[in-house]
Coordinates of C-alpha atoms in Angstrom, one line a residue:
M1 CA 0.0 0.0 0.0
E2 CA 2.9 2.3 0.9
A3 CA 4.6 1.6 -2.4
T4 CA 1.4 2.4 -4.3
G5 CA 1.2 5.8 -2.5
T6 CA 4.8 6.5 -3.3
D7 CA 4.2 5.7 -7.0
E8 CA 1.2 8.1 -7.1
V9 CA 3.4 10.9 -5.5
E10 CA 6.1 10.3 -8.1
K11 CA 3.6 10.5 -11.0
I12 CA 2.1 13.7 -9.6
K13 CA 5.6 15.1 -9.1
S14 CA 6.6 14.2 -12.7
K15 CA 3.5 15.9 -14.1
F16 CA 4.2 19.1 -12.2
M17 CA 7.8 19.1 -13.3
S18 CA 6.6 18.7 -16.9
A19 CA 4.3 21.7 -16.5
W20 CA 7.1 23.7 -14.9
H21 CA 9.4 23.1 -17.8
N22 CA 6.7 24.1 -20.2
M23 CA 5.9 27.3 -18.3
K24 CA 9.6 28.1 -17.9
Y25 CA 10.7 27.5 -21.5
S26 CA 7.7 27.4 -23.9
K27 CA 6.3 30.9 -24.0
W28 CA 4.3 30.2 -27.1
S29 CA 2.8 33.1 -29.0
R30 CA -0.4 32.9 -30.9
V31 CA 0.1 31.1 -34.2
W32 CA 2.4 32.8 -36.5
G33 CA 2.4 35.9 -34.3
D34 CA 6.2 35.9 -34.3
V35 CA 6.5 36.0 -38.1
S36 CA 5.9 39.4 -39.7
S37 CA 4.2 39.9 -43.1
N38 CA 6.5 42.8 -43.8
S39 CA 9.7 41.0 -44.7
P40 CA 10.8 37.9 -46.6
V41 CA 11.2 34.7 -44.5
F42 CA 13.9 32.1 -45.3
L43 CA 13.4 28.5 -44.3
L44 CA 16.1 25.9 -45.0
G45 CA 16.9 27.2 -48.6
K46 CA 13.4 28.5 -49.4
C47 CA 12.3 32.1 -49.4
Y48 CA 8.7 33.1 -48.7
H49 CA 7.3 36.6 -49.2
F50 CA 3.9 37.7 -48.1
K51 CA 3.5 41.1 -49.8
S52 CA 2.2 42.5 -53.0
E53 CA 3.4 41.5 -56.5
G54 CA 5.4 44.8 -56.9
E55 CA 7.3 44.2 -53.7
Y56 CA 7.7 40.6 -54.6
R57 CA 9.6 41.7 -57.7
A58 CA 11.6 44.0 -55.5
L59 CA 12.7 41.0 -53.5
H60 CA 14.2 39.4 -56.6
S61 CA 16.1 42.6 -57.2
F62 CA 17.3 42.6 -53.6
L63 CA 18.5 39.0 -53.9
S64 CA 20.5 39.7 -57.1
R65 CA 22.0 43.1 -56.2
D66 CA 25.8 43.4 -56.2
G67 CA 27.5 42.6 -52.9
A68 CA 24.5 40.7 -51.5
N69 CA 25.4 37.4 -49.8
F70 CA 22.4 35.7 -51.3
D71 CA 23.2 35.8 -55.0
K72 CA 23.9 32.5 -56.8
L73 CA 22.5 30.6 -53.8
N74 CA 19.7 28.8 -55.8
T75 CA 17.2 29.9 -53.2
E76 CA 13.7 28.9 -54.2
I77 CA 11.2 31.8 -54.0
S78 CA 7.6 31.3 -52.9
G79 CA 4.9 33.8 -52.2
N80 CA 2.1 32.2 -50.2
V81 CA 1.6 32.3 -46.5
E82 CA -0.1 29.0 -46.5
E83 CA 2.9 27.5 -48.3
F84 CA 5.2 28.7 -45.6
R85 CA 2.9 27.4 -42.9
R86 CA 2.7 24.0 -44.6
D87 CA 6.5 23.9 -45.1
F88 CA 7.3 24.9 -41.5
I89 CA 4.9 22.5 -39.9
S90 CA 6.2 19.6 -42.1
R91 CA 9.6 19.8 -40.4
I92 CA 10.1 17.1 -37.8
W93 CA 9.9 18.5 -34.2
L94 CA 11.5 16.6 -31.4
T95 CA 11.0 17.7 -27.8
Y96 CA 11.3 16.7 -24.2
R97 CA 9.3 13.5 -23.4
E98 CA 8.1 11.9 -20.2
E99 CA 7.2 8.4 -19.1
F100 CA 9.3 6.7 -21.8
P101 CA 11.2 3.4 -21.1
Q102 CA 13.9 3.8 -18.5
I103 CA 17.3 4.7 -19.9
Q104 CA 19.9 2.0 -19.3
G105 CA 22.2 2.7 -16.4
S106 CA 19.9 5.3 -14.9
A107 CA 16.5 5.7 -13.3
L108 CA 15.5 8.4 -15.8
T109 CA 12.2 8.1 -17.8
T110 CA 12.3 11.7 -19.0
D111 CA 14.8 14.1 -20.5
C112 CA 13.2 17.2 -19.1
G113 CA 15.9 19.6 -18.1
W114 CA 18.9 18.0 -19.7
G115 CA 18.1 16.5 -23.2
C116 CA 17.5 19.7 -25.2
T117 CA 20.7 19.6 -27.3
L118 CA 20.3 16.0 -28.1
R119 CA 16.8 16.9 -29.3
T120 CA 18.0 19.7 -31.5
G121 CA 20.6 17.3 -32.9
Q122 CA 17.8 14.8 -33.7
M123 CA 15.9 17.6 -35.5
L124 CA 18.9 18.4 -37.7
L125 CA 19.6 14.8 -38.5
A126 CA 15.8 14.3 -39.2
Q127 CA 15.9 17.1 -41.7
G128 CA 18.8 15.5 -43.5
L129 CA 17.0 12.2 -43.7
M130 CA 13.9 14.0 -45.0
L131 CA 15.9 15.5 -47.8
H132 CA 17.4 12.1 -48.5
F133 CA 14.1 10.1 -48.6
L134 CA 11.5 12.7 -49.4
G135 CA 13.2 15.7 -51.0
R136 CA 12.9 19.3 -50.1
A137 CA 9.6 19.8 -52.0
W138 CA 7.7 17.3 -49.8
V139 CA 5.2 18.6 -47.3
W140 CA 3.0 16.7 -44.9
P141 CA -0.5 16.6 -46.4
E142 CA -2.1 17.1 -42.9
A143 CA 0.1 20.0 -41.9
L144 CA -2.6 22.7 -42.1
D145 CA -5.0 20.4 -40.1
M146 CA -2.8 20.9 -36.9
D147 CA -4.6 22.5 -34.0
S148 CA -3.3 26.1 -34.0
S149 CA -4.3 26.9 -30.4
D150 CA -5.7 30.3 -31.4
S151 CA -7.7 30.8 -28.3
E152 CA -4.9 29.9 -25.7
S153 CA -1.2 29.3 -25.5
W154 CA 0.2 25.9 -25.2
T155 CA 1.4 26.7 -21.7
S156 CA -2.0 27.6 -20.4
S157 CA -3.4 24.5 -22.1
T158 CA -0.9 22.3 -20.4
V159 CA -1.5 23.8 -17.0
R160 CA -5.3 23.3 -17.5
K161 CA -4.8 19.6 -18.4
L162 CA -2.3 19.1 -15.6
T163 CA -4.9 20.4 -13.1
A164 CA -7.4 17.9 -14.4
S165 CA -4.8 15.2 -14.2
F166 CA -4.0 16.1 -10.6
E167 CA -7.6 16.1 -9.6
A168 CA -8.1 12.7 -11.2
S169 CA -5.1 11.3 -9.3
L170 CA -6.6 12.4 -6.0
T171 CA -9.9 10.7 -6.8
A172 CA -8.2 7.5 -8.1
E173 CA -9.5 8.1 -11.6
R174 CA -7.6 7.2 -14.7
D175 CA -5.1 9.9 -15.6
P176 CA -6.1 11.8 -18.7
K177 CA -3.4 12.1 -21.3
I178 CA -1.6 15.4 -21.9
L179 CA -1.7 14.9 -25.6
P180 CA -5.2 15.2 -27.3
R181 CA -6.5 12.3 -29.3
P182 CA -5.4 12.6 -32.9
R183 CA -8.1 13.5 -35.3
R184 CA -8.6 10.8 -37.9
R185 CA -8.9 11.9 -41.5
P186 CA -11.3 9.9 -43.6
A187 CA -9.6 7.2 -45.6
R188 CA -8.8 8.2 -49.2
R189 CA -9.1 5.5 -51.9
D190 CA -7.5 7.7 -54.6
R191 CA -4.1 8.1 -53.0
D192 CA -1.4 7.3 -55.6
V193 CA 1.7 5.2 -55.0
T194 CA 4.0 8.1 -54.5
E195 CA 1.8 9.6 -51.7
M196 CA 1.6 6.3 -49.9
R197 CA 5.4 5.8 -50.3
N198 CA 6.0 9.3 -48.8
E199 CA 3.7 8.6 -45.9
A200 CA 5.5 5.4 -45.2
Y201 CA 8.9 7.2 -45.2
H202 CA 7.5 10.1 -43.1
R203 CA 6.5 7.6 -40.4
K204 CA 9.7 5.6 -40.7
I205 CA 11.9 8.6 -40.2
I206 CA 10.0 9.6 -37.1
S207 CA 10.2 6.0 -35.8
W208 CA 14.0 6.2 -36.0
F209 CA 13.9 9.0 -33.4
G210 CA 11.4 7.2 -31.1
D211 CA 12.0 7.2 -27.3
S212 CA 12.8 3.5 -27.0
P213 CA 16.1 1.5 -26.8
L214 CA 15.5 0.0 -30.2
A215 CA 15.2 3.3 -32.2
A216 CA 18.4 4.0 -34.2
F217 CA 18.5 7.7 -33.3
G218 CA 16.3 7.7 -30.2
L219 CA 17.5 9.3 -27.0
H220 CA 18.4 5.9 -25.5
Q221 CA 20.9 5.1 -28.3
L222 CA 22.3 8.7 -28.4
V223 CA 23.0 8.5 -24.6
E224 CA 24.6 5.1 -25.1
H225 CA 27.0 6.5 -27.7
G226 CA 27.6 9.5 -25.5
K227 CA 29.0 7.3 -22.8
K228 CA 32.1 6.8 -24.9
S229 CA 32.9 10.5 -24.5
G230 CA 32.3 10.5 -20.8
K231 CA 28.7 11.6 -20.9
T232 CA 25.8 9.9 -19.1
A233 CA 22.0 10.3 -19.0
G234 CA 21.2 13.6 -17.2
D235 CA 24.4 15.3 -18.2
W236 CA 24.4 18.4 -20.5
Y237 CA 25.6 18.0 -24.1
G238 CA 27.1 20.7 -26.2
P239 CA 26.6 21.1 -30.0
A240 CA 30.0 19.7 -30.9
V241 CA 29.6 16.6 -28.7
V242 CA 26.2 16.0 -30.2
A243 CA 27.7 16.2 -33.7
H244 CA 30.1 13.3 -32.9
I245 CA 27.3 11.3 -31.2
L246 CA 25.1 11.7 -34.3
R247 CA 28.0 10.4 -36.5
K248 CA 28.4 7.4 -34.4
A249 CA 24.7 6.7 -34.3
V250 CA 24.5 6.8 -38.1
E251 CA 27.6 4.5 -38.4
E252 CA 26.1 2.0 -36.0
A253 CA 22.6 2.0 -37.6
R254 CA 21.6 -1.4 -38.9
D255 CA 18.5 -0.6 -40.9
P256 CA 19.2 -1.3 -44.6
E257 CA 17.5 1.9 -45.5
L258 CA 20.2 3.9 -43.7
Q259 CA 23.2 2.3 -45.4
G260 CA 23.1 4.9 -48.1
V261 CA 23.7 7.8 -45.7
T262 CA 26.9 8.8 -43.8
V263 CA 27.9 11.6 -41.5
Y264 CA 31.2 13.6 -41.5
V265 CA 32.2 15.9 -38.6
A266 CA 34.7 18.7 -39.4
Q267 CA 38.0 18.6 -37.5
D268 CA 39.0 21.8 -35.9
C269 CA 36.8 23.9 -38.2
T270 CA 38.2 22.2 -41.3
V271 CA 36.4 20.0 -43.8
Y272 CA 38.9 17.7 -45.6
S273 CA 37.4 17.1 -49.0
S274 CA 39.1 13.7 -49.7
D275 CA 37.9 12.4 -46.3
V276 CA 34.3 13.4 -47.2
I277 CA 34.5 11.8 -50.6
D278 CA 36.0 8.6 -49.2
R279 CA 33.0 8.3 -46.9
Q280 CA 30.7 8.8 -49.8
C281 CA 32.5 6.2 -51.9
S282 CA 33.0 3.7 -49.1
G283 CA 30.0 1.6 -50.4
V284 CA 31.6 1.2 -53.8
D285 CA 34.7 -0.5 -52.5
S286 CA 32.7 -3.0 -50.5
G287 CA 30.5 -3.9 -53.4
K288 CA 27.3 -2.3 -51.9
G289 CA 26.5 -0.1 -54.9
G290 CA 26.8 3.6 -55.6
T291 CA 28.0 6.5 -53.5
K292 CA 26.4 7.5 -50.2
A293 CA 24.8 10.8 -49.3
V294 CA 26.7 12.7 -46.7
I295 CA 25.5 15.0 -43.8
I296 CA 28.4 17.3 -43.0
L297 CA 28.4 18.7 -39.4
V298 CA 30.7 21.7 -38.7
P299 CA 31.1 22.7 -35.0
V300 CA 32.0 26.4 -34.8
R301 CA 32.1 29.4 -32.5
L302 CA 30.6 32.7 -33.7
G303 CA 32.8 34.8 -31.4
G304 CA 34.2 34.7 -27.9
E305 CA 31.9 34.9 -24.9
R306 CA 29.2 36.6 -27.0
T307 CA 28.2 36.1 -30.6
N308 CA 30.0 38.5 -33.0
T309 CA 27.3 40.3 -35.0
D310 CA 29.7 40.4 -38.0
Y311 CA 28.7 36.8 -38.6
L312 CA 25.0 37.6 -39.0
E313 CA 25.1 37.8 -42.8
F314 CA 27.1 34.6 -43.0
V315 CA 24.5 32.7 -40.9
K316 CA 21.7 34.2 -43.0
G317 CA 23.6 33.0 -46.1
I318 CA 24.0 29.5 -44.7
L319 CA 20.3 29.2 -43.9
S320 CA 19.5 30.3 -47.4
L321 CA 21.4 27.4 -49.0
E322 CA 19.5 24.5 -50.5
Y323 CA 22.1 22.2 -48.8
C324 CA 21.5 23.5 -45.3
V325 CA 19.8 21.2 -42.8
G326 CA 19.8 23.7 -40.0
I327 CA 21.9 24.8 -37.0
I328 CA 22.2 23.2 -33.6
G329 CA 22.6 26.2 -31.3
G330 CA 20.6 28.3 -28.9
K331 CA 21.2 30.9 -26.3
P332 CA 22.8 30.5 -22.8
K333 CA 21.1 27.7 -20.9
Q334 CA 18.7 26.8 -23.8
S335 CA 19.3 24.8 -27.0
Y336 CA 17.3 25.5 -30.2
Y337 CA 17.2 24.1 -33.7
F338 CA 17.6 27.1 -36.1
A339 CA 15.9 26.5 -39.4
G340 CA 15.6 30.0 -40.9
F341 CA 15.5 33.8 -40.4
Q342 CA 13.6 37.0 -41.0
D343 CA 15.4 40.3 -40.9
D344 CA 17.9 40.0 -38.1
S345 CA 16.0 37.4 -36.2
L346 CA 16.5 33.6 -36.3
I347 CA 13.5 31.3 -36.7
Y348 CA 13.7 28.2 -34.6
M349 CA 12.0 25.1 -33.2
D350 CA 12.1 24.8 -29.4
P351 CA 12.6 21.3 -27.8
H352 CA 11.7 22.6 -24.3
Y353 CA 8.1 21.5 -24.4
C354 CA 7.5 18.3 -22.4
Q355 CA 5.1 15.9 -24.1
S356 CA 3.9 12.4 -23.3
F357 CA 5.7 9.3 -24.7
V358 CA 4.5 8.1 -28.0
D359 CA 5.0 4.4 -28.9
V360 CA 6.2 4.7 -32.5
S361 CA 6.2 0.9 -32.9
I362 CA 2.5 0.7 -33.2
K363 CA 0.7 1.0 -36.5
D364 CA -0.6 4.5 -37.3
F365 CA 0.9 6.1 -34.2
P366 CA -0.2 9.8 -33.8
L367 CA 2.0 12.2 -35.7
E368 CA 0.7 15.5 -34.4
S369 CA 3.2 15.8 -31.5
F370 CA 6.2 15.5 -33.9
H371 CA 5.2 18.6 -35.8
C372 CA 5.5 22.2 -34.5
P373 CA 2.4 24.3 -35.1
S374 CA 4.1 27.7 -34.6
P375 CA 7.5 29.2 -35.4
K376 CA 9.5 31.2 -32.9
K377 CA 11.9 34.1 -33.4
M378 CA 15.0 35.2 -31.6
S379 CA 17.3 38.1 -32.2
F380 CA 20.7 37.0 -33.6
K381 CA 22.4 39.0 -30.9
K382 CA 21.0 36.6 -28.3
M383 CA 22.5 33.5 -29.9
D384 CA 25.2 31.7 -28.0
P385 CA 28.5 31.6 -30.1
S386 CA 28.8 27.8 -29.8
C387 CA 26.9 25.9 -32.5
T388 CA 27.0 23.2 -35.1
I389 CA 26.1 23.8 -38.8
G390 CA 24.7 21.0 -40.9
F391 CA 24.7 20.4 -44.7
Y392 CA 23.3 17.5 -46.8
C393 CA 24.9 16.4 -50.1
R394 CA 23.3 13.6 -52.0
T395 CA 26.2 12.9 -54.4
V396 CA 29.9 13.7 -54.7
Q397 CA 29.1 16.3 -57.3
D398 CA 26.7 17.9 -54.9
F399 CA 29.4 18.0 -52.3
E400 CA 31.9 19.6 -54.7
K401 CA 29.3 22.2 -55.7
A402 CA 28.3 22.9 -52.1
S403 CA 31.9 23.3 -51.0
E404 CA 32.6 25.8 -53.8
E405 CA 29.5 27.9 -53.0
I406 CA 30.1 27.8 -49.2
T407 CA 33.8 28.7 -49.7
K408 CA 32.8 31.8 -51.7
M409 CA 30.4 32.8 -49.0
L410 CA 33.0 32.2 -46.2
N411 CA 35.5 34.4 -48.0
S412 CA 33.1 37.2 -48.7
S413 CA 31.9 37.3 -45.1
S414 CA 35.4 37.2 -43.6
K415 CA 36.5 40.8 -43.2
E416 CA 39.9 39.8 -41.8
K417 CA 40.4 36.7 -43.9
Y418 CA 39.8 34.4 -41.0
P419 CA 36.7 32.3 -42.1
L420 CA 34.7 30.4 -39.5
F421 CA 35.7 27.1 -41.2
T422 CA 37.4 26.0 -44.4
F423 CA 37.3 23.3 -47.1
V424 CA 40.7 21.9 -47.7
K425 CA 41.7 19.4 -50.5
G426 CA 43.2 16.2 -49.4
H427 CA 42.9 14.0 -46.3
S428 CA 43.3 15.0 -42.7
K429 CA 46.3 12.6 -42.4
D430 CA 48.1 14.6 -45.1
Y431 CA 48.3 17.4 -42.5
D432 CA 49.6 15.3 -39.7
F433 CA 46.2 15.0 -38.0
A434 CA 44.5 11.9 -36.8
S435 CA 43.9 9.2 -39.3
S436 CA 40.7 9.3 -41.4
P437 CA 37.5 8.4 -39.4
L438 CA 37.1 5.5 -41.9
H439 CA 40.0 3.7 -40.3
E440 CA 39.3 4.3 -36.6
E441 CA 39.9 1.8 -33.9
N442 CA 37.0 -0.5 -32.9
D443 CA 36.3 1.9 -30.0
L444 CA 33.3 4.1 -30.8
F445 CA 35.5 7.2 -30.3
S446 CA 39.2 7.4 -31.0
E447 CA 41.6 8.8 -28.5
D448 CA 42.0 11.9 -30.6
E449 CA 38.2 12.4 -30.7
K450 CA 38.0 11.9 -26.9
K451 CA 40.5 14.7 -26.4
R452 CA 38.6 17.0 -28.7
L453 CA 35.2 16.1 -27.1
K454 CA 36.6 16.8 -23.7
R455 CA 37.8 20.2 -24.9
F456 CA 34.5 21.0 -26.5
S457 CA 32.7 20.0 -23.3
A458 CA 34.8 22.4 -21.3
E459 CA 34.3 25.3 -23.7
E460 CA 30.6 25.0 -24.6
F461 CA 27.7 26.6 -22.8
V462 CA 25.7 24.8 -20.2
L463 CA 22.2 23.7 -21.4
L464 CA 19.4 23.2 -19.1

């Protein structure tokens, strides 16, 4: 009897902690209230403009003017608010969760308060996988059916539901779920093969990030890989450490669908082109077919203790690229996934919203909690300088083209000829660095990597 009472207290405590994190971090505005209609919005290589046709033409002139950082970036221009909403909502959103299976080696069944950088890393990797399997033009058909919470913020909604849950616990009733029941759309008989294929991949990608020990890129697996760098469940993870953890997670993934993707992490702000191409061509030597797509992760610092505003135009340029899969960053004590910008503000998705565990192994699991209904904006000046930038290249030719375009952007944005990072021909071993990641020891992290990860951990900001 005493044990039962203790369990009830722990459940109530867990729910109040979830509400506290939601109130502390998720100050959600009314839908789209943070996005102005007066300026173009860039979202992962696409540009949306909501004004008149005359001003729309002026935007093209702005993008092509001499000296602008956006020229020759192959940015796709769109002019419809609904298109932007559909595009943003279609991105995969991964947040704090509670009541998931216990993480091995700990008593934790939630990542509230410590897992935000891992979540932003998951979002970046998810975007890379969406480009790989679905393409940039894909949008979720049900995106605009999401509950927009016009009448109340998500925080107030959570508190209201928490109160009901608390009252139900006291009266020994069944706890109501925090998440609403998904609205079922009527079955369509006219769906074509492509649409059904895309829906299957949409669900499969999300399932790879499920909160269970079996999910390839779920929190449980990422924590397990992090142990090799000295991290444990409940610790704080910086953007650079997460980059290496993501690489290891992709390398260790056993799903046949994932064998055509690899991850490369830049060494000391340097991308060694031959190392990247070796990774892309590794399947050819082993008789597995053509080249692999690569997700390139570049840990950088945008200044010293504070972000240097001279890097603003460069960050804008990066988020305007068709190759960009976002930025793992944030502001002190909070990690965000940056996916776009408007004027001098960054558009991001916030992982600091605690939601209930969703079992992604069941058929037709609800998708709503994996898609963010509202964008948030933050001034670039508030951004913490430590971050990791991500790019996706499907082929070797794409990588060569991307490296050329990004190098031009780096050179034009570097006033003192010290770019944030560089692309260098050859292998890292040619420059007396550690051997290529393709020939590492059996240990998940080489000794050189462990030293770098330890240094990154000491330098990076603390995330709560």
